Short mmCIF file of C-alpha atoms and ligand atoms in Angstrom, two decimals:
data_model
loop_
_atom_site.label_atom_id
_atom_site.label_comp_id
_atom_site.label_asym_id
_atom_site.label_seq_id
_atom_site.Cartn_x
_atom_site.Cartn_y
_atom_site.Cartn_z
CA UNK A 1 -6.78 9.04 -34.21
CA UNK A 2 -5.97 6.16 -32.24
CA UNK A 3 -7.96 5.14 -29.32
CA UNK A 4 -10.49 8.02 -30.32
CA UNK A 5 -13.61 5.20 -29.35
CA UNK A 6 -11.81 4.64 -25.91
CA UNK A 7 -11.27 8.01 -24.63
CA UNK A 8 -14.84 9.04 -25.76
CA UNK A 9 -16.33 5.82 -24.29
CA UNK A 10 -14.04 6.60 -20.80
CA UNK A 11 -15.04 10.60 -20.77
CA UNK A 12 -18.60 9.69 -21.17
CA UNK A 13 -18.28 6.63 -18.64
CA UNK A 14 -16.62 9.33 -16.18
CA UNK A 15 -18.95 11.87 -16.83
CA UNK A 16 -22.37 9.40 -15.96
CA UNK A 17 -20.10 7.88 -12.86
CA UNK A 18 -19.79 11.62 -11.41
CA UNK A 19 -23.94 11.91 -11.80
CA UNK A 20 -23.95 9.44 -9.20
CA UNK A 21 -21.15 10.10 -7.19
CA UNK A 22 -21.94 14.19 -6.93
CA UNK A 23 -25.47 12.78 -5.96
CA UNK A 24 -23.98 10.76 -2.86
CA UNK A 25 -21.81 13.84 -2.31
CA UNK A 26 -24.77 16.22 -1.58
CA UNK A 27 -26.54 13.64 0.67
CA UNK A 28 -26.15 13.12 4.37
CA UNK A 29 -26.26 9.34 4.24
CA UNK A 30 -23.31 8.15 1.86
CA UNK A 31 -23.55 4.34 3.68
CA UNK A 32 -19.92 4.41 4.78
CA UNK A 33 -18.30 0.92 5.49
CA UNK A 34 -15.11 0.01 6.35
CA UNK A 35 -12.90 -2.31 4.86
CA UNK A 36 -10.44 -4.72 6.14
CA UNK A 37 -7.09 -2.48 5.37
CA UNK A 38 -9.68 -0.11 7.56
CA UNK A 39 -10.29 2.49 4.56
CA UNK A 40 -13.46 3.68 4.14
CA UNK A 41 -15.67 2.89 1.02
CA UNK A 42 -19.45 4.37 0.60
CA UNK A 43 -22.27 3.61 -1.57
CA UNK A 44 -20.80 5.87 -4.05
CA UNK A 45 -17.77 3.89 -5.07
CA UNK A 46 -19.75 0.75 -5.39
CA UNK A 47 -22.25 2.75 -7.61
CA UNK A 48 -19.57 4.23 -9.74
CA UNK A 49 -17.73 0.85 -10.19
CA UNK A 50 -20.94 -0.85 -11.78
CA UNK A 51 -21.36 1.84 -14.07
CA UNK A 52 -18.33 2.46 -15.57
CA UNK A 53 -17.53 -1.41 -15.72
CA UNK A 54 -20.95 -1.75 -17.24
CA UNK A 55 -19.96 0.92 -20.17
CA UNK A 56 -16.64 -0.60 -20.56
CA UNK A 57 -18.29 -3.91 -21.14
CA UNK A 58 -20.58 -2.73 -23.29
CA UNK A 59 -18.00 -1.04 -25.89
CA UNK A 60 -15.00 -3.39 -25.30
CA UNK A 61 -16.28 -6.86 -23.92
CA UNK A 62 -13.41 -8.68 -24.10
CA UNK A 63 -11.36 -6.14 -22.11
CA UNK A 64 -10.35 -6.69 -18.74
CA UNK A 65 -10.90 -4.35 -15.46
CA UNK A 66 -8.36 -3.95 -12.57
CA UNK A 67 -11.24 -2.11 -10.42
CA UNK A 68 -10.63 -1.10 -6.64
CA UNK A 69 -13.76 -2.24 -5.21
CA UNK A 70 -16.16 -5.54 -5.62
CA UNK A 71 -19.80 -6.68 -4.99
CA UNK A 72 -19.19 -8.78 -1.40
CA UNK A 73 -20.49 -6.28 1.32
CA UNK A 74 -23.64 -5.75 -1.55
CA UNK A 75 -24.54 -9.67 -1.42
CA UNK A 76 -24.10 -9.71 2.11
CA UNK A 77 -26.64 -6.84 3.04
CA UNK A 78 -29.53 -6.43 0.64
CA UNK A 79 -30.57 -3.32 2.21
CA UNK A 80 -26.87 -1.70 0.88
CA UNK A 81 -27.63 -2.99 -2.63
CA UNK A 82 -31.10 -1.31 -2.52
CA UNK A 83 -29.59 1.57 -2.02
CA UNK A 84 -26.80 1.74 -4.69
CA UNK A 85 -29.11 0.27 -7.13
CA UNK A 86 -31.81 3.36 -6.23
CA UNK A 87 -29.00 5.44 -7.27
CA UNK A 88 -27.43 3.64 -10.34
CA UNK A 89 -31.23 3.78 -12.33
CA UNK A 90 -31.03 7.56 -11.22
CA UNK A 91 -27.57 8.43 -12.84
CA UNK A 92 -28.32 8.88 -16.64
CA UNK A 93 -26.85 11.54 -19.25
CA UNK A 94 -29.29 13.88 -19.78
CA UNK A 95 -28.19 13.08 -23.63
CA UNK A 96 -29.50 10.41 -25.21
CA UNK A 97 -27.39 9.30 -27.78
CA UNK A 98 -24.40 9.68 -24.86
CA UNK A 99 -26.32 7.56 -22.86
CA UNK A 100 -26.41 5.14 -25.72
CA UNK A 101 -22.56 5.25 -26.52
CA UNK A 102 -21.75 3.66 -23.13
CA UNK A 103 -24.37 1.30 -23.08
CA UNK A 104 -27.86 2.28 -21.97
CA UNK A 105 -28.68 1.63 -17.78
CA UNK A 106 -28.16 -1.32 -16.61
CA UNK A 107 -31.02 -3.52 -16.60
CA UNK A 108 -31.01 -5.44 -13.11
CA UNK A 109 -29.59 -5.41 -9.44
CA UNK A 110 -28.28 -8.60 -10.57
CA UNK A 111 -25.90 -7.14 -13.80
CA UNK A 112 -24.56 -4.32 -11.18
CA UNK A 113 -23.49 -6.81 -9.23
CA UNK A 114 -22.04 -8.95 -11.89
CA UNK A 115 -20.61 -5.50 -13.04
CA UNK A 116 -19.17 -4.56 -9.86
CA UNK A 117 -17.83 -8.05 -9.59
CA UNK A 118 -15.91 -7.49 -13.15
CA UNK A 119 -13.16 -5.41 -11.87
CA UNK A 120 -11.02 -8.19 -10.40
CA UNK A 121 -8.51 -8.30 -12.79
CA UNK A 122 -5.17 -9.46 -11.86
CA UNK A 123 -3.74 -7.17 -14.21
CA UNK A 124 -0.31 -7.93 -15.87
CA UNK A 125 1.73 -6.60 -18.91
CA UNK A 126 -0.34 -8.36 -21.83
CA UNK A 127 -3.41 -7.11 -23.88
CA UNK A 128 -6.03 -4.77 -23.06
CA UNK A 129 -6.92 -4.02 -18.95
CA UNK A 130 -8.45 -0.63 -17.33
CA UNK A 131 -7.45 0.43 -14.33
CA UNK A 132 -10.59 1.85 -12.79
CA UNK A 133 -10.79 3.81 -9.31
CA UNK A 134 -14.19 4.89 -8.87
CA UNK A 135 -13.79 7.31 -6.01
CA UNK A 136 -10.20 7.82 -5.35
CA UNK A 137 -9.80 10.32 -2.17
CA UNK A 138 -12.92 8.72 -0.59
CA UNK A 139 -11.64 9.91 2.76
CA UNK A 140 -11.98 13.38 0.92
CA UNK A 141 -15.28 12.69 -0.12
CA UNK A 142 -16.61 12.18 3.10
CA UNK A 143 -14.56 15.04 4.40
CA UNK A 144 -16.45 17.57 2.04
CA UNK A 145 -13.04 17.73 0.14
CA UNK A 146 -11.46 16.82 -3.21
CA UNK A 147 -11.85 13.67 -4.84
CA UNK A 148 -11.86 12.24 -8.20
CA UNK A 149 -12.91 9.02 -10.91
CA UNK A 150 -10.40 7.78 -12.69
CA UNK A 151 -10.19 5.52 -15.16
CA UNK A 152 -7.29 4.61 -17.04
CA UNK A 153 -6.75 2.03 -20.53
CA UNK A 154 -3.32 0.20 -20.14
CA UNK A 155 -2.08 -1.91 -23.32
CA UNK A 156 0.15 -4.36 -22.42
CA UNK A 157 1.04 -2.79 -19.13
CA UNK A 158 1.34 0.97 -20.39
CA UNK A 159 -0.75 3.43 -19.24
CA UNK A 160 -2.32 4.91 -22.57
CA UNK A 161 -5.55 6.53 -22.23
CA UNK A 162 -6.20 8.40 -19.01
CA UNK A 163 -9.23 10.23 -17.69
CA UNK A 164 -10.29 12.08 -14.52
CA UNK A 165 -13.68 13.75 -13.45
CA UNK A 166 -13.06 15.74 -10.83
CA UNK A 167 -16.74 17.56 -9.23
CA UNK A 168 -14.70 19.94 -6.92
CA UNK A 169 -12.39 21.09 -8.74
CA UNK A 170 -12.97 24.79 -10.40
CA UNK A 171 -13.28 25.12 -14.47
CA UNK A 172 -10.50 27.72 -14.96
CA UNK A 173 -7.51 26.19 -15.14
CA UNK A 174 -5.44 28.44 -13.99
CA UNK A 175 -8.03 29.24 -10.55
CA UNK A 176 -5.62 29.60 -7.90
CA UNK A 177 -3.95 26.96 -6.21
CA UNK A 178 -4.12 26.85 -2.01
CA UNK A 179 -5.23 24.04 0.35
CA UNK A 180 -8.21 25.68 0.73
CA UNK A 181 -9.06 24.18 -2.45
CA UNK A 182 -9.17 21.18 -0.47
CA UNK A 183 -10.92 21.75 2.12
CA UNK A 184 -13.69 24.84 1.15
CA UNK A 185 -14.45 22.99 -2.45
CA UNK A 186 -17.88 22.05 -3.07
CA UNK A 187 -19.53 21.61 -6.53
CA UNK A 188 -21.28 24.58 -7.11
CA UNK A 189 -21.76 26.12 -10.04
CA UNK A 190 -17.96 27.06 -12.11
CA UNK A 191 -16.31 23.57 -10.35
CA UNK A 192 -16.90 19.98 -12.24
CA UNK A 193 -14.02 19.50 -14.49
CA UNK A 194 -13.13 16.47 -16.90
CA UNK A 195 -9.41 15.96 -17.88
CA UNK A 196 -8.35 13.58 -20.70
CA UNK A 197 -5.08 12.27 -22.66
CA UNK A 198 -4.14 9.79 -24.90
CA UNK A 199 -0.14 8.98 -25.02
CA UNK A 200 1.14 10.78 -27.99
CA UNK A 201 -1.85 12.81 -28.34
CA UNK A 202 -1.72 15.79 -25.23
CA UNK A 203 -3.61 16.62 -22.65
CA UNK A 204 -6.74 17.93 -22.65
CA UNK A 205 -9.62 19.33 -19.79
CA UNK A 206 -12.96 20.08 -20.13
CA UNK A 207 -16.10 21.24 -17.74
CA UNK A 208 -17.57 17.70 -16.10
CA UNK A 209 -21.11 17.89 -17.66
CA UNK A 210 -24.10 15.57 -17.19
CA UNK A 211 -24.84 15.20 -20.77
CA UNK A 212 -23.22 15.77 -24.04
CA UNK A 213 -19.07 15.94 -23.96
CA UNK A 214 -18.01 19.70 -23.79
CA UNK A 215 -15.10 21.05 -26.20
CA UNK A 216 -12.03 20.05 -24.99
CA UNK A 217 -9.30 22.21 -24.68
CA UNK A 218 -5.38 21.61 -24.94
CA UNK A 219 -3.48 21.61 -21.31
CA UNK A 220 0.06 21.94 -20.52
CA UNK A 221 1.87 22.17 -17.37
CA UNK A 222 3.59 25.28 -16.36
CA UNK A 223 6.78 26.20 -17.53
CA UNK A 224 8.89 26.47 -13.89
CA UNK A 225 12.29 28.38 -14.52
CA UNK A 226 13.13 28.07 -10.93
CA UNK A 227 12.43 24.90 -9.25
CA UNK A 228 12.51 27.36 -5.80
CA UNK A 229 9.34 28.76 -7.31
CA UNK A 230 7.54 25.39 -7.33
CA UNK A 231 3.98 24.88 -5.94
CA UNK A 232 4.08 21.56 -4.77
CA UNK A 233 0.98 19.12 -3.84
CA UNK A 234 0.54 16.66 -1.42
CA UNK A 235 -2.20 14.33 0.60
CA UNK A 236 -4.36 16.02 2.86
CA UNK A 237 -3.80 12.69 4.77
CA UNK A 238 -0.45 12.15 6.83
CA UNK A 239 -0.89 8.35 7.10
CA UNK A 240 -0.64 8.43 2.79
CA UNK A 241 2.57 10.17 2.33
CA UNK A 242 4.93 11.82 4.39
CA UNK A 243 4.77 15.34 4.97
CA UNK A 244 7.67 15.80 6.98
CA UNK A 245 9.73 14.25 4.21
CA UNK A 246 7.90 16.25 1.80
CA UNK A 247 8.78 19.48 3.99
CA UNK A 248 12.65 18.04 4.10
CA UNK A 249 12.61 17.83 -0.07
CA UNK A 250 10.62 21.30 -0.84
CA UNK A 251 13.37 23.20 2.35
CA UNK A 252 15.65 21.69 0.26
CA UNK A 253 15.01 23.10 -3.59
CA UNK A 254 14.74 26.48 -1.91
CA UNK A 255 10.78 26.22 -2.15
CA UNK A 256 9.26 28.86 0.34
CA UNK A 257 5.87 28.46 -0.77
CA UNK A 258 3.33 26.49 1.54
CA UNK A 259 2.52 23.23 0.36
CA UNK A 260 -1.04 22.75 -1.18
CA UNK A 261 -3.07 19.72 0.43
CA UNK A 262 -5.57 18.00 -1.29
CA UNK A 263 -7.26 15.14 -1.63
CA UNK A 264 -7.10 12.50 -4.93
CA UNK A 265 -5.63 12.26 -7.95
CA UNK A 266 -6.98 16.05 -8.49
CA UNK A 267 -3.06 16.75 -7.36
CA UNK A 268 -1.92 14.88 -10.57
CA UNK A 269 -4.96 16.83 -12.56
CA UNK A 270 -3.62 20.38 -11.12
CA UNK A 271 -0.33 19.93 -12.33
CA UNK A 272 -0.96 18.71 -15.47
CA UNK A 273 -2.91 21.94 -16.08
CA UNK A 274 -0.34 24.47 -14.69
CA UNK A 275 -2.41 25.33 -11.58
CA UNK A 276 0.66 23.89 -9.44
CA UNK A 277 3.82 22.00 -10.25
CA UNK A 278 5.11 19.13 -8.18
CA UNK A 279 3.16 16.46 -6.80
CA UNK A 280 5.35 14.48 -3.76
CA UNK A 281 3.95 11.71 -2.61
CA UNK A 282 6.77 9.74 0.05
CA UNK A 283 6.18 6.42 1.84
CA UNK A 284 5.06 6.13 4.88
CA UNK A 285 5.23 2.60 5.79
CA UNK A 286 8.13 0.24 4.40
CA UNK A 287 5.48 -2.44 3.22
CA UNK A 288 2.84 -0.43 2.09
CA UNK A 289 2.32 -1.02 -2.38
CA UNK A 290 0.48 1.73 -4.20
CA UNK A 291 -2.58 0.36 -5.93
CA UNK A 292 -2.19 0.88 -9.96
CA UNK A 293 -5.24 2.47 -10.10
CA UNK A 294 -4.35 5.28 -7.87
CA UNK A 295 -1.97 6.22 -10.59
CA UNK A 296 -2.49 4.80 -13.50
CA UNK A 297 -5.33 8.05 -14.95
CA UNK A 298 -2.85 10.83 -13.26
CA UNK A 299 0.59 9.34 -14.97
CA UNK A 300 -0.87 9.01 -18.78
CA UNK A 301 -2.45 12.98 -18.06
CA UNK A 302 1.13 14.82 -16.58
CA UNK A 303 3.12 12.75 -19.38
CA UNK A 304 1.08 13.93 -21.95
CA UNK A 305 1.15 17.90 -19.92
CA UNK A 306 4.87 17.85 -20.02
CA UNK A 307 5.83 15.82 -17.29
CA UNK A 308 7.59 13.57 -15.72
CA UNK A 309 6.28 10.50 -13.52
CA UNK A 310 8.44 8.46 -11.27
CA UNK A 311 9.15 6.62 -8.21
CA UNK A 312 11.06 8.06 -5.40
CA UNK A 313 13.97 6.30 -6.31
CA UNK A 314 13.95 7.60 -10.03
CA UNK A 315 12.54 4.53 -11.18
CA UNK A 316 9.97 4.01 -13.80
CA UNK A 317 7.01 3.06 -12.59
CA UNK A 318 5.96 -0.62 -13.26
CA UNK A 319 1.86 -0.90 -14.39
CA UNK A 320 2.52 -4.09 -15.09
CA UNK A 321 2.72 -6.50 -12.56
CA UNK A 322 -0.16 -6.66 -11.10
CA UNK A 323 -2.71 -4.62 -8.93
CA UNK A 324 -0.02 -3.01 -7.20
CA UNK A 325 3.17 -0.98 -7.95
CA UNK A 326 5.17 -3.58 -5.71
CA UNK A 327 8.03 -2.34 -7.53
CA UNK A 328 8.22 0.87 -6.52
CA UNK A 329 8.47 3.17 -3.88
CA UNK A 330 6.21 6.43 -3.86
CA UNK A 331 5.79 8.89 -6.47
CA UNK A 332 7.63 12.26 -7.81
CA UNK A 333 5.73 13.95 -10.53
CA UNK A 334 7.80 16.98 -11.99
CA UNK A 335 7.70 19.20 -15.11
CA UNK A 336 10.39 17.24 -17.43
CA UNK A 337 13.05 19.84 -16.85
CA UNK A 338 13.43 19.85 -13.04
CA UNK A 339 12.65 16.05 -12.47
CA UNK A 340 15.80 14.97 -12.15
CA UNK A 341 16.62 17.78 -9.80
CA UNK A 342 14.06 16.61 -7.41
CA UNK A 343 14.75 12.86 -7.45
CA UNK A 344 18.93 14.09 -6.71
CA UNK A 345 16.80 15.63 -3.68
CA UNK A 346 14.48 13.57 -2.40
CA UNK A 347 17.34 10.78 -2.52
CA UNK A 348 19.64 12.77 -0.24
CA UNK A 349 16.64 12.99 2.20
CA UNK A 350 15.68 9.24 1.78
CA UNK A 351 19.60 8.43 2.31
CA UNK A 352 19.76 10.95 5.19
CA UNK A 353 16.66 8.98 6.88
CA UNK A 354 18.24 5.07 6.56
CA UNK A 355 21.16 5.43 8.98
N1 A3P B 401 -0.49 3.94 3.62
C1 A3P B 401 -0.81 4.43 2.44
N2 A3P B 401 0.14 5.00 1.62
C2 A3P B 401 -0.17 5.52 0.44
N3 A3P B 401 -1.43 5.51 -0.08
C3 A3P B 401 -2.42 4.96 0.66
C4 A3P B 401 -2.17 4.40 1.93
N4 A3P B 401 -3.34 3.94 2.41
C5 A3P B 401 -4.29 4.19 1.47
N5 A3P B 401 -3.73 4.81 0.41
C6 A3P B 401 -4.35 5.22 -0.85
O1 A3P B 401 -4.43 6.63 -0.88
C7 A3P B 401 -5.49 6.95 -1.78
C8 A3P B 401 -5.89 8.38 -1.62
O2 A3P B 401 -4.78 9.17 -1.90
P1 A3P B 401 -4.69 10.70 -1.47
O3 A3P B 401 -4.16 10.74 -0.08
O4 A3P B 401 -3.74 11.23 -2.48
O5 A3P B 401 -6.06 11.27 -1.58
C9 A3P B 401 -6.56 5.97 -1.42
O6 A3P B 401 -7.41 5.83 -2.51
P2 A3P B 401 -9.01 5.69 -2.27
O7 A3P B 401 -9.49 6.92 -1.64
O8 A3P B 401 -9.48 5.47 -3.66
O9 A3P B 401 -9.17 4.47 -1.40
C10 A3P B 401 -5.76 4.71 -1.07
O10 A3P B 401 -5.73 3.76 -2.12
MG1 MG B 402 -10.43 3.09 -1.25
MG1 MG B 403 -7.72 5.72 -4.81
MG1 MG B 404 -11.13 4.61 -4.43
#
């Protein structure tokens, strides 16, 4: 099967990124800095960055890395780097020969950096690039909420291999859906789960182990007769999309049901798997680009469900350009039979909003 060496080297990646990242997770001190767009990052997403650049480097070293995070606030305060490089020696599959597949540890302070440092990427619509996001939802992390790591393979600006470990999410697939998903989810024992896909190959999920890869099994999104029977996900945070215009679009397809708020790309993951069925994600700010690796994982795993990923507009959305979506304008991710319903919607509320 195509890409069969790339979605085993990204599930294993994921799966020894989410040793390290459940690790931070338990621990009172996740060394929270901000940045200068004043989001928060924590020793965590640094960690997980080295390590999954590091196995992509190993397996594919001419490949290039569009990675949210980078080594300067490490240089600049050795006591920071201790810290994450404590915890990167510590994350290790409990199987050897996985461990081997992505590479072994890393051998120095000085290759995590240089790891960390390899996800700058411009991106672009040629060749091989991953689009990594090593914590996405890291305000959910720190809120004791959802959160995921994503990693996706674009080839010449198409998404193509996507895969998401997400610790707080429950096995079952079809565990009920509610925002207190997002807020009461922890990862005790029966939550860790791994989702994967390959365009032209399905969707698959799997429970997030720290060793060997478990058997993965085949996921589809619901089948949704009615689009007024739609669950429909959104961001826990206001300032990410807009909830009131989110509230407008649901009123408007007849949906009664409240909205389910969580954190990540665990809202594209639920979806994909049937446990809800929209995922509504409206600007907030005029100027504000969404960051390709926000995306990029969730897109390749609802296509390959059954669905359909968009812009607000309608619009395909445009990987390649860059680290941003600057072409775009939020996202609408629908089961392939309603989708157009819901962009004719969330037009009319746009429209209704301009004059
Ligand atoms: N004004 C804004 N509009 C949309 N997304 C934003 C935003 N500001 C930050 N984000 C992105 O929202 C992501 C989280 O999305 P969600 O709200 O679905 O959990 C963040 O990812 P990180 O947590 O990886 O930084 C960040 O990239
Ligand atoms: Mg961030
Ligand atoms: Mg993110
Ligand atoms: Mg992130």
């Amino acid at each position: 099967m195509a890409y069969e060496k790339e979605l085993e080297l990204a599930l294993l990646a994921v799966q020894r990124a989410a040793i390290l990242t459940k690790s931070v997770y338990s621990s009172h001190s996740k060394g929270t800095l901000t940045k200068t767009d004043s989001s928060p990052v924590t020793i965590g997403d640094f960690g997980a960055q080295a390590l999954i650049i590091a196995s992509i480097k190993s397996a594919f070293p001419n490949d290039e890395v569009v990675g949210e995070e980078d080594a300067d606030d490490l240089r600049a305060n050795p006591d920071l780097k201790n810290l994450v490089w404590d915890l990167v020696q510590q994350a290790k599959l409990s199987d050897p020969a996985a461990q081997d597949k992505i590479g072994g540890p890393i051998k120095s302070a000085d290759d995590m950096l240089k790891a960390l440092d390899g996800g700058a990427s411009e991106g672009g619509n040629k060749g091989r690039i991953w689009a990594l996001d090593p914590i996405d939802g890291t305000k959910g992390f720190l809120r004791g909420g959802q959160y995921a790591v994503c990693l996706a393979l674009m080839v010449d600006g198409v998404p193509t291999v996507g895969v998401i470990g997400c610790p707080n999410l429950p096995v079952d697939d079809k565990a009920p859906l509610d925002s207190k998903i997002g807020t009461d989810a922890d990862d005790k024992e029966g939550k860790g789960v791994l989702f994967g896909a390959v365009k032209g190959q399905g969707a698959t999920s799997r429970a997030l182990t720290d060793g060997k890869l478990e058997a993965p099994k085949t996921i589809t999104m619901s089948p949704l007769p009615d689009v007024a029977q739609a669950t429909f996900c959104e961001s826990v945070e206001a300032g990410h999309s807009s909830h009131g215009d989110q509230a407008d679009i649901a009123r408007k397809l007849g949906i009664t049901k409240a909205s389910v708020r969580m954190d990540s790309q665990a809202k594209y993951c639920s979806i994909a798997r049937g446990a809800g069925d929209l995922y509504l994600r409206l600007p907030t700010s005029k100027t504000y680009q969404e960051k390709i690796w926000d995306h990029a994982a969730g897109v390749v795993l609802v296509q390959e469900a059954g669905g359909e990923v968009t812009d607000a507009y309608g619009k395909q959305l445009n990987f390649g350009i860059g680290r941003t979506l600057k072409e775009n304008k939020g996202i609408v991710a629908a089961p392939k039979a309603v989708h157009a319903k819901v962009i004719e919607v969330v037009k009319e509320v746009l429209s209704a909003k301009k004059d």
